[in-house]
Short mmCIF file of C-alpha atoms in Angstrom, two decimals:
data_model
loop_
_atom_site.label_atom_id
_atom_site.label_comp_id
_atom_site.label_asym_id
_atom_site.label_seq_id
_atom_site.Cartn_x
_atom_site.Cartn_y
_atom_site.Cartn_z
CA UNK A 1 -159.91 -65.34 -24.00
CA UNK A 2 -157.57 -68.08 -25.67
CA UNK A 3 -154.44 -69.10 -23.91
CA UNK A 4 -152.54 -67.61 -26.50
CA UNK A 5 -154.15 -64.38 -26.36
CA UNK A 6 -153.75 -64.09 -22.47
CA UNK A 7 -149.86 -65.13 -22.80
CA UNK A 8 -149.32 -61.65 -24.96
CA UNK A 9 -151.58 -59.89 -22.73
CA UNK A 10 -149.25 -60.71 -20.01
CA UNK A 11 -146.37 -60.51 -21.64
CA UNK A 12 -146.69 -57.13 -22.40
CA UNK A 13 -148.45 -56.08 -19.21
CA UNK A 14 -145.22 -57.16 -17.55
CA UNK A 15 -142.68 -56.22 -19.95
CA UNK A 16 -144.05 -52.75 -20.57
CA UNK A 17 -147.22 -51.82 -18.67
CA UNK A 18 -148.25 -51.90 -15.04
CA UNK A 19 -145.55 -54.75 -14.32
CA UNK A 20 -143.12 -52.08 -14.36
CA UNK A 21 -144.19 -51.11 -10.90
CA UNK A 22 -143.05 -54.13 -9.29
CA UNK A 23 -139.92 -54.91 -11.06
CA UNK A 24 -137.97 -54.56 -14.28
CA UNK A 25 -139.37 -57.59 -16.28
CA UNK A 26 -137.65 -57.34 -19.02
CA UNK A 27 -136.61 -60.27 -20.54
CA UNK A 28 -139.45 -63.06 -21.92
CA UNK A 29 -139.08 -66.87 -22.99
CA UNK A 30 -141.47 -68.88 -24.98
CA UNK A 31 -141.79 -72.73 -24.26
CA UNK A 32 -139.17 -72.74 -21.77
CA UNK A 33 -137.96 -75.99 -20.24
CA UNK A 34 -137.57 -76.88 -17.16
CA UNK A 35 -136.81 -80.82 -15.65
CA UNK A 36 -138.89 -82.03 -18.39
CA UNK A 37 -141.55 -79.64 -17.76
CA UNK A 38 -142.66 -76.94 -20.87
CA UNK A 39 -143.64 -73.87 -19.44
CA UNK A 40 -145.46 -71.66 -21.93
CA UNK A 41 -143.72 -68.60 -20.52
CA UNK A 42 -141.00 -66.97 -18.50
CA UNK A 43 -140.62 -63.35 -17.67
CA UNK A 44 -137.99 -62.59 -15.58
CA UNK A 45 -136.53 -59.53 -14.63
CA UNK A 46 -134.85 -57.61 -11.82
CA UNK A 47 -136.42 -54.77 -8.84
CA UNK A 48 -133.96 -52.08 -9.55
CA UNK A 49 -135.38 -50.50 -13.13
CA UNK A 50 -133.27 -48.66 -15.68
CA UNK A 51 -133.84 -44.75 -17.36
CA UNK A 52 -132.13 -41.80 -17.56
CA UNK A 53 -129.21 -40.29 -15.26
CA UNK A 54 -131.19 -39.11 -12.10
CA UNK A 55 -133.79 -42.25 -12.19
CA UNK A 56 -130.46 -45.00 -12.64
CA UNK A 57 -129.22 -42.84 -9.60
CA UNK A 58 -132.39 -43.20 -7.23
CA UNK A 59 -132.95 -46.48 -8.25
CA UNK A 60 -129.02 -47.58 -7.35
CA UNK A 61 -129.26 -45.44 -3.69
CA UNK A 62 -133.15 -45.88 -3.07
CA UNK A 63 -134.23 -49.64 -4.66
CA UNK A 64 -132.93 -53.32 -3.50
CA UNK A 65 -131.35 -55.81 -6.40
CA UNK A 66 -132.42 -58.99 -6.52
CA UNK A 67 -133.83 -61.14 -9.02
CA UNK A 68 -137.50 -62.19 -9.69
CA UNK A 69 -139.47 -64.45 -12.30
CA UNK A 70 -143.00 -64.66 -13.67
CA UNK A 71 -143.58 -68.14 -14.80
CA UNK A 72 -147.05 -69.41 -16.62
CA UNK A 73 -147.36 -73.30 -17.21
CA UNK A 74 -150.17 -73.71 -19.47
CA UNK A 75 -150.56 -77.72 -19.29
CA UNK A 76 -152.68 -79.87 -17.59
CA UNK A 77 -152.56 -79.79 -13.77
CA UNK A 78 -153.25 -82.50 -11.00
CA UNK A 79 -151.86 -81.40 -7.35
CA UNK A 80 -148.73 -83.31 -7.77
CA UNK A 81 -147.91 -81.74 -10.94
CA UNK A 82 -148.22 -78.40 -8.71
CA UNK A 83 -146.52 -79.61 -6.25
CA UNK A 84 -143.70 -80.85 -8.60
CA UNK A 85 -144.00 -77.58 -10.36
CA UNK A 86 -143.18 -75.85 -6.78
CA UNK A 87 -140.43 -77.70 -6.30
CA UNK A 88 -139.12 -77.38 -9.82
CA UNK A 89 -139.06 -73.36 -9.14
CA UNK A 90 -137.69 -72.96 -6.02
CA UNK A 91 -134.47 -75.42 -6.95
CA UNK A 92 -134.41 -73.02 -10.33
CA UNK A 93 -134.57 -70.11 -7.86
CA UNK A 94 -131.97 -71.68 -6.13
CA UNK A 95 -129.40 -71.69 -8.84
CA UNK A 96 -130.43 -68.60 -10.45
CA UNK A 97 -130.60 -66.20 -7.28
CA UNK A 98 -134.26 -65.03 -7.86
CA UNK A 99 -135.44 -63.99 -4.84
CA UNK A 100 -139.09 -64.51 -5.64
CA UNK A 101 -141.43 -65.70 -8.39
CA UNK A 102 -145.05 -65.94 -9.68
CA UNK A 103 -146.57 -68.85 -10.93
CA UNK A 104 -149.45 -68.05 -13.30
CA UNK A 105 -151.72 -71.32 -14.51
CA UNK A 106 -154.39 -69.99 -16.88
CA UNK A 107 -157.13 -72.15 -18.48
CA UNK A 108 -160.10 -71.64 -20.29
CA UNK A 109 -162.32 -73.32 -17.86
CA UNK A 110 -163.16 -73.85 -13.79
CA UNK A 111 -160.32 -75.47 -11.56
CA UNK A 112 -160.83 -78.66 -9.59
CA UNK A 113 -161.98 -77.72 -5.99
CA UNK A 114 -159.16 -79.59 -4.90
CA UNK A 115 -156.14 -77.87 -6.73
CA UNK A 116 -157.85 -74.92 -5.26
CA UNK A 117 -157.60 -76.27 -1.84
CA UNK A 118 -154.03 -77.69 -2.71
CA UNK A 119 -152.99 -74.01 -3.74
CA UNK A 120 -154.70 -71.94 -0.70
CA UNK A 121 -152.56 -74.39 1.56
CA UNK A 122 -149.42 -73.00 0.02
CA UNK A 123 -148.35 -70.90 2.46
CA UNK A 124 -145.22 -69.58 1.47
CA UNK A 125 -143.85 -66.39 1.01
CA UNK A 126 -141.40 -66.69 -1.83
CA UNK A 127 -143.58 -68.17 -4.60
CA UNK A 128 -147.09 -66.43 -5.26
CA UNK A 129 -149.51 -69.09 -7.10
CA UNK A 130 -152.30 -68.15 -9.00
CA UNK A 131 -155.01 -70.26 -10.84
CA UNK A 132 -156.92 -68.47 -13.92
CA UNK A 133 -159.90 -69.42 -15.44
CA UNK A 134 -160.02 -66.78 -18.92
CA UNK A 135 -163.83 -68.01 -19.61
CA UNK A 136 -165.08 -66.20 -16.09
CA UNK A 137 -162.29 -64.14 -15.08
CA UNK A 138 -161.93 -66.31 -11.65
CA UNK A 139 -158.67 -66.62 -9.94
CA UNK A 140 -157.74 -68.09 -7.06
CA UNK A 141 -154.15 -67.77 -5.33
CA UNK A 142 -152.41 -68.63 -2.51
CA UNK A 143 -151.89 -66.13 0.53
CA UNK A 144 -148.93 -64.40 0.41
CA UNK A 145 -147.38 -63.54 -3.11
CA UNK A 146 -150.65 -64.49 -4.34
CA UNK A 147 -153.12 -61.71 -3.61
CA UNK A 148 -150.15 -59.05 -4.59
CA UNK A 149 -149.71 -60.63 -8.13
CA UNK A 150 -153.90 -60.81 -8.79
CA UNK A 151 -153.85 -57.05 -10.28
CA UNK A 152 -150.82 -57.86 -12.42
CA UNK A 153 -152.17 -61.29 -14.07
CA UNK A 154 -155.30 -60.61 -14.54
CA UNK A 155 -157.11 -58.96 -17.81
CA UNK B 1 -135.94 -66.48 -49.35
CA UNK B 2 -133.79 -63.98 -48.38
CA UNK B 3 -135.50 -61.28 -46.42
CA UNK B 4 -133.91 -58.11 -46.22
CA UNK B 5 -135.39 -55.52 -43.78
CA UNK B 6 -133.72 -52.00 -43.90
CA UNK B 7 -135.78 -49.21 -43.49
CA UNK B 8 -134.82 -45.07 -42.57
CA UNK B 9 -134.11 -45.23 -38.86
CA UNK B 10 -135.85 -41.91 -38.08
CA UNK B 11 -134.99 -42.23 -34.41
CA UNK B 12 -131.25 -43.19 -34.77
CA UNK B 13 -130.84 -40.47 -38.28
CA UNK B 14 -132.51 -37.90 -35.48
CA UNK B 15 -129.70 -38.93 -32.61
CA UNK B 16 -126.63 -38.56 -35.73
CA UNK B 17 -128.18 -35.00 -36.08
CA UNK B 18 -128.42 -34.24 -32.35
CA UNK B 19 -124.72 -35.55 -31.77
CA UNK B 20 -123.30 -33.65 -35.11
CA UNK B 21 -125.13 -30.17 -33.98
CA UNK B 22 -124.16 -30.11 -30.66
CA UNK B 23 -120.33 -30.82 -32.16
CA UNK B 24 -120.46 -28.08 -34.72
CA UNK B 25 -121.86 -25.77 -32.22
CA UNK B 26 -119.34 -26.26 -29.85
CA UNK B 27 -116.21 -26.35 -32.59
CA UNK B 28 -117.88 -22.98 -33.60
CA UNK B 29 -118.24 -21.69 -29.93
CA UNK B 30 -114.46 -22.23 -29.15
CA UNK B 31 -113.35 -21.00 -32.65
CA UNK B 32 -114.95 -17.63 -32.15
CA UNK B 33 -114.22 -17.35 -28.91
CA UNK B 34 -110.47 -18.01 -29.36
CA UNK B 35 -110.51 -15.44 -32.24
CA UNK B 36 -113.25 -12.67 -31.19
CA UNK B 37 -112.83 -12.99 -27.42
CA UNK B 38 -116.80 -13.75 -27.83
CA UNK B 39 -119.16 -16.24 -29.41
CA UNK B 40 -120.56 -15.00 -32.44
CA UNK B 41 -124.14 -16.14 -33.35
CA UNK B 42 -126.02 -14.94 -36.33
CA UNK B 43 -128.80 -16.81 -38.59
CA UNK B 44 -126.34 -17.30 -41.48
CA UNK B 45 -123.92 -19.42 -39.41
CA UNK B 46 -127.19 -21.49 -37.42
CA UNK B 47 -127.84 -22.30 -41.19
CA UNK B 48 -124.94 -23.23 -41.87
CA UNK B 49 -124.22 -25.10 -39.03
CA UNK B 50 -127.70 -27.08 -39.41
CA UNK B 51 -126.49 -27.45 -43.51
CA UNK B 52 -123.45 -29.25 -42.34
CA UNK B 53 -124.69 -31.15 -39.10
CA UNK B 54 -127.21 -32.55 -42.00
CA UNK B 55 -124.42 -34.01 -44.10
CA UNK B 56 -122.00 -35.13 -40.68
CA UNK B 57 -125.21 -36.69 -39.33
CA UNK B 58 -126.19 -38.51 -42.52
CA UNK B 59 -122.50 -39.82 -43.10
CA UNK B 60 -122.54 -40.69 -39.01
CA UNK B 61 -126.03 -42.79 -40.07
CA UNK B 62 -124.32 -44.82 -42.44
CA UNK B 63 -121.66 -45.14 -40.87
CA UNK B 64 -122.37 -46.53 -37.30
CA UNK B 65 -126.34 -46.10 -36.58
CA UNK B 66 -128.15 -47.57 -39.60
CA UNK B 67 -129.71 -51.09 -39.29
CA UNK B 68 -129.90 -54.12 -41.70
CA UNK B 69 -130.70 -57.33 -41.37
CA UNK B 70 -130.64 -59.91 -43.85
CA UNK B 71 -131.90 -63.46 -43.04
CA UNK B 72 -133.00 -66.38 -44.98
CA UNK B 73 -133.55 -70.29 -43.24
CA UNK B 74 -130.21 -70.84 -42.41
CA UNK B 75 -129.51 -67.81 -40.97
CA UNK B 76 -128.59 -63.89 -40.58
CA UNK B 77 -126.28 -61.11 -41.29
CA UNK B 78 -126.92 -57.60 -39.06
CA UNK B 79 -125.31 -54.49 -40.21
CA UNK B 80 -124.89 -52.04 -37.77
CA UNK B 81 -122.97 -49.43 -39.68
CA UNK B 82 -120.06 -50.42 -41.01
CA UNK B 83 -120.16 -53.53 -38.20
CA UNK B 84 -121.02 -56.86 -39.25
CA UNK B 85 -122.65 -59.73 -36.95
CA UNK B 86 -123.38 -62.89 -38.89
CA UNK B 87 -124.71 -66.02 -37.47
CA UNK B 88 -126.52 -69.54 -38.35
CA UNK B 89 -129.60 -70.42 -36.88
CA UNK B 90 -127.73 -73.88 -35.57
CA UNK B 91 -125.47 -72.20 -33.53
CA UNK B 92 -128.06 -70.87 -31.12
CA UNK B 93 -130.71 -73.14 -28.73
CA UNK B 94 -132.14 -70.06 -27.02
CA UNK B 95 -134.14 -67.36 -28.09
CA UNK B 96 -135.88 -64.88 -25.70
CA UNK B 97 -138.07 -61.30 -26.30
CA UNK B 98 -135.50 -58.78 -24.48
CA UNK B 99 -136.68 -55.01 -23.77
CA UNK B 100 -133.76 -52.69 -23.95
CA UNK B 101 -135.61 -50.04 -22.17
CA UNK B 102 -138.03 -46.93 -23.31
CA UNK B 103 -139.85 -49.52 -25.43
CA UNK B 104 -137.00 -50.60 -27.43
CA UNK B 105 -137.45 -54.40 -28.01
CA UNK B 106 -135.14 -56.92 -29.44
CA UNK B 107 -134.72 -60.72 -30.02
CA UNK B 108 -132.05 -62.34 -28.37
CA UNK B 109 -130.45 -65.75 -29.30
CA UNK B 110 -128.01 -67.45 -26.86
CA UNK B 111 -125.55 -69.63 -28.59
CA UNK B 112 -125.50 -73.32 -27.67
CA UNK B 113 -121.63 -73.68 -27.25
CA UNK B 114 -121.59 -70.50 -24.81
CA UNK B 115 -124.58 -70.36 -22.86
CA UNK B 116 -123.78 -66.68 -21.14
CA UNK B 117 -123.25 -65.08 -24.75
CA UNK B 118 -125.92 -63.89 -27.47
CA UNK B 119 -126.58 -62.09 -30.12
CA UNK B 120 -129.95 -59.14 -30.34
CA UNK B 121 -131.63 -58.29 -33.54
CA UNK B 122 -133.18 -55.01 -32.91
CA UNK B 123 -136.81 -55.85 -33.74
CA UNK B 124 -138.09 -52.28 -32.84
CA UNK B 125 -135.28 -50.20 -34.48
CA UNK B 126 -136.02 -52.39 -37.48
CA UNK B 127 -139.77 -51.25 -37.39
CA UNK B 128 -140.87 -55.37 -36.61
CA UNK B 129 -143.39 -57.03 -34.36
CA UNK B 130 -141.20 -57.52 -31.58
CA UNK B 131 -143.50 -60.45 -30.98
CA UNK B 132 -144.05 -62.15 -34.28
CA UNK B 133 -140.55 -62.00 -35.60
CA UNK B 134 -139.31 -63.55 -31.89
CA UNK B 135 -141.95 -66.32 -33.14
CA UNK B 136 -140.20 -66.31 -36.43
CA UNK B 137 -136.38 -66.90 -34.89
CA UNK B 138 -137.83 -69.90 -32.99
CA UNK B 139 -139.30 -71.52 -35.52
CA UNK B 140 -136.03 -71.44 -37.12
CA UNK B 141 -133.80 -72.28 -34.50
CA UNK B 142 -135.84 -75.05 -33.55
CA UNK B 143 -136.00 -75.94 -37.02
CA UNK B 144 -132.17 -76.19 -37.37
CA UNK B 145 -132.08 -77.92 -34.11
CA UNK B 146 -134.96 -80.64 -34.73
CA UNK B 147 -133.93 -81.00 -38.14
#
């Protein structure tokens, strides 16, 4: 699967498909810039989902409002530009009050043994990392965030 | 080129029909009951009534549901009814893929001078890939802004 394929996939899987189940993703930028960084995508969306009269009414007694982002940076990465990347979220996360992101980074191709060690260390609970490889279907994530978001990312 | 994109809103004719019989009914229902005591229902009048919801409805389309969009390299004109949103492509930096719920999908641009403020065109209503025209706006609006 192509990059470009897998950012549709996702897209949609998020916007309209089993993404719905963990938040209301419902609004999607292309190429989206952030301290100098291009990000091929951002999703980002909210945990308390729209519909009719009674589901608006369960979800405004029953669900909690905050804020949450999918991002998926597409370039080249080296564990600095991770760890940059990290940082780059959480002070975007900061100023946008999104209580907690993903960070997808698909490739068509194996990861470096190190970035994969670099990403299981990330042990944080606010940021869920993945790393895709669309040739063999392969990802690898941190702990936390990043086992819950493996069912969501991955086609 | 100009593009113009206009087509019969099935969905949004449908919800001018829905509105317009559910009126008619309900002028009816207090009109006989006013003048009988009761509400009087017979085949003749639920064709009539669905006669003249038709015409209501289709005026009510024209009027405030139906969708056009006109657009060339420059920029766009959206016709919501009798409402008109025009725009050029330069005024915006921002353009995002926005779901309005229930599958309902539109392009939104942010203008550059207001950040918090944009503008949808209603990419599903207008029977558009939500996805390739949202591809389309950015390559104008980064056009206009490269250029």
């Amino acid at each position: 699967m192509e990059v470009r394929e897998y950012l549709s996939k996702l897209e949609r899987n998020l916007i309209l498909g089993s993404g719905r189940w963990v938040a209301n993703f419902n609004e999607s930028f292309r190429d989206f810039l952030l301290g100098g960084y291009s990000f091929a995508m951002m999703v980002r969306g909210s945990t308390r989902s729209g519909g009719f009269f009674l589901s608006r009414l369960f979800a405004t007694l029953a669900l909690p409002d905050y804020n949450v982002a999918c991002f998926v940076y597409a370039g080249e990465v080296k564990k600095s530009t991770l760890q940059t990347i990290v940082g780059l979220l959480r002070k975007y996360m900061q100023e946008n009050d999104i209580r907690w992101s993903w960070l997808v980074v698909p490739r068509e191709g194996p990861f470096s043994e190190g970035l994969k060690d670099a990403v299981s260390r990330m042990d944080f609970r606010e940021i869920g990392v993945a790393l895709l490889d669309l040739t063999s279907g392969e990802i690898h994530t941190n702990p936390h965030m990043g086992r819950k978001m493996i069912r969501y990312v991955r086609f | 080129m100009m593009r113009r994109i206009a087509p019969l809103q099935i969905g949004r004719l449908g919800k001018a029909f829905s509105f317009a019989f559910i009126l008619m009914s309900f002028i009816w229902g207090v009109i006989s009951f006013v003048t009988f005591g009761d509400i009087y229902v017979s085949w003749l009048l639920l064709g009539f009534n669905l006669v003249v919801s038709g015409l209501l409805a289709f005026i009510l389309y024209r009027h405030r549901y139906h969708i056009t969009l006109v657009y060339d390299a420059e920029g766009f004109e959206l016709h919501e009814g009798t409402k008109v949103i025009a725009g050029k492509w330069r005024e915006f930096n921002r353009v995002s893929l926005f779901h309005r719920g229930h599958g309902d999908l539109c392009v939104r641009l942010y203008y550059k001078e207001h950040p918090e403020e944009y503008v949808e065109l209603p990419a599903s209503a207008l029977g558009l890939d939500p996805s390739e025209f949202r591809f389309e706006i950015m390559g104008f609006v980064r056009g206009k802004r490269e250029g």
